[in-house]
Amino acid sequence: PLAAAAPLRGLRVLDLSRLLPGPYATQLLRDLGATVLKVESPKGDPLRQYPPLAPDGNSIMFHAVNRGKGSVSLDLHSQKGLSQLRTLLRSADVLVESFRPGVLEDMLGYAYDPTTPSSHPIRADYPELVVARLSGFGQADTSPGHDVNYVASAGLLGMAAEPSLPPVQIADLAGGALPAVVQILAALLARRDTGQGAIIDVNLTAGALATLCLPLSRFLLNGEEVGRGRDPLAGASASYDVYPAACGGSIVVGALEPHFWHRLCTVVLGPNDEASTVALPRPP
């Protein structure tokens, strides 16, 4: 396995993030061999307190996304804590943070225009550092939020016939953590040639919106309405849906290709003429 080869061995990651998106991203880097140092306030990452708790008193969810990392407690509201942070930054390859936009600048005493990330003062102080900044709506928007706010803003909740909470944090993970890791690795590859780090603005809402690439392509082509269950992958096609079963549970059908659909009909209806002529359903 790739993780066993530890391809990121020697990479030093400083993690100032908390809760889920940033820690999940740095956990992926840690699993690939990077050394990750998690910087927490004296109160600790709030995720430590979420039940259920492990025998050590920390949340099992905290361990799920912070295993194998080092940890240090710094009071970043004090000059001593800030001095220690600057020392850590001098030896880091990657910084991951998820503060509200503008907080990092206030903390380090930087004046900064979020529309020009290439001129960020941190690049002058730490020119080789790759900085990944995760936020709900991008560095130009200080609005607070959580995963449900981001997926709603991106339009994901409007895709189903009846809006409901997704069972996993789509914006946090698919819209934030995974794009962050991809861009961090790309920036590190570019640094080999340029010797320069990068500032990466990871917008969780925009990342969630990007997961709608297939239905949005249909909408952009001809203005076709794709929300509220009209998309073939969101309930508009009988060949791709969830159905109640006689046992009280559910059965899933995923037979988008004609040969799979006709095979399903043959199994359900029997090898007769009716089964062979059932057309593959298409969205209205």
CSV table of N, CA and C in Angstrom, one decimal, residues 3 6 10 58 65 67-68 80 103 132 136 164 170 175 198 208 210 220 224 235 240:
chain,number,residue,atom,x,y,z
A,3,ALA,N,0.5,4.0,1.6
A,3,ALA,CA,0.7,4.6,2.9
A,3,ALA,C,1.9,3.9,3.6
A,6,ALA,N,5.2,5.4,2.9
A,6,ALA,CA,5.4,6.7,3.5
A,6,ALA,C,6.0,7.7,2.6
A,10,GLY,N,9.4,13.0,6.0
A,10,GLY,CA,10.3,14.2,6.0
A,10,GLY,C,9.5,15.5,5.8
A,58,ASN,N,-10.7,11.8,25.7
A,58,ASN,CA,-10.9,12.5,24.5
A,58,ASN,C,-11.9,11.8,23.6
A,65,VAL,N,-9.4,11.6,13.5
A,65,VAL,CA,-8.8,12.6,12.5
A,65,VAL,C,-7.5,13.2,13.1
A,67,ARG,N,-5.0,11.0,14.8
A,67,ARG,CA,-4.1,9.9,15.3
A,67,ARG,C,-2.7,10.1,14.7
A,68,GLY,N,-1.7,9.8,15.5
A,68,GLY,CA,-0.3,9.8,15.0
A,68,GLY,C,0.3,11.2,14.9
A,80,LYS,N,4.3,35.5,23.9
A,80,LYS,CA,5.1,34.2,24.0
A,80,LYS,C,4.6,33.2,23.1
A,103,VAL,N,-8.3,36.4,10.7
A,103,VAL,CA,-7.8,36.1,12.1
A,103,VAL,C,-6.3,35.9,12.0
A,132,ALA,N,-2.3,26.4,3.4
A,132,ALA,CA,-3.6,26.1,3.0
A,132,ALA,C,-4.6,26.6,4.0
A,136,GLY,N,-15.4,28.6,5.1
A,136,GLY,CA,-16.7,28.2,4.5
A,136,GLY,C,-17.0,28.9,3.1
A,164,SER,N,-33.0,16.8,2.7
A,164,SER,CA,-32.7,16.1,4.0
A,164,SER,C,-31.2,16.3,4.2
A,170,ILE,N,-20.3,16.6,3.5
A,170,ILE,CA,-19.9,16.6,2.1
A,170,ILE,C,-18.9,17.8,1.9
A,175,GLY,N,-15.6,18.8,-0.2
A,175,GLY,CA,-15.4,20.2,-0.7
A,175,GLY,C,-14.3,20.9,-0.1
A,198,ALA,N,3.3,28.7,-1.5
A,198,ALA,CA,2.0,29.2,-2.1
A,198,ALA,C,1.0,29.5,-1.0
A,208,ALA,N,-17.9,22.2,-2.6
A,208,ALA,CA,-19.2,21.4,-2.6
A,208,ALA,C,-19.9,21.6,-3.9
A,210,ALA,N,-18.6,22.2,-6.7
A,210,ALA,CA,-17.9,21.4,-7.8
A,210,ALA,C,-18.3,20.0,-7.9
A,220,LEU,N,-26.2,24.1,-17.7
A,220,LEU,CA,-25.5,25.1,-18.5
A,220,LEU,C,-25.6,24.9,-20.0
A,224,GLU,N,-31.7,23.2,-18.6
A,224,GLU,CA,-32.6,22.1,-18.1
A,224,GLU,C,-32.6,22.1,-16.5
A,235,GLY,N,-33.0,10.5,-8.3
A,235,GLY,CA,-34.4,10.0,-8.2
A,235,GLY,C,-35.3,10.1,-9.4
A,240,TYR,N,-32.1,3.8,-11.1
A,240,TYR,CA,-31.1,4.3,-10.1
A,240,TYR,C,-31.8,4.9,-8.9
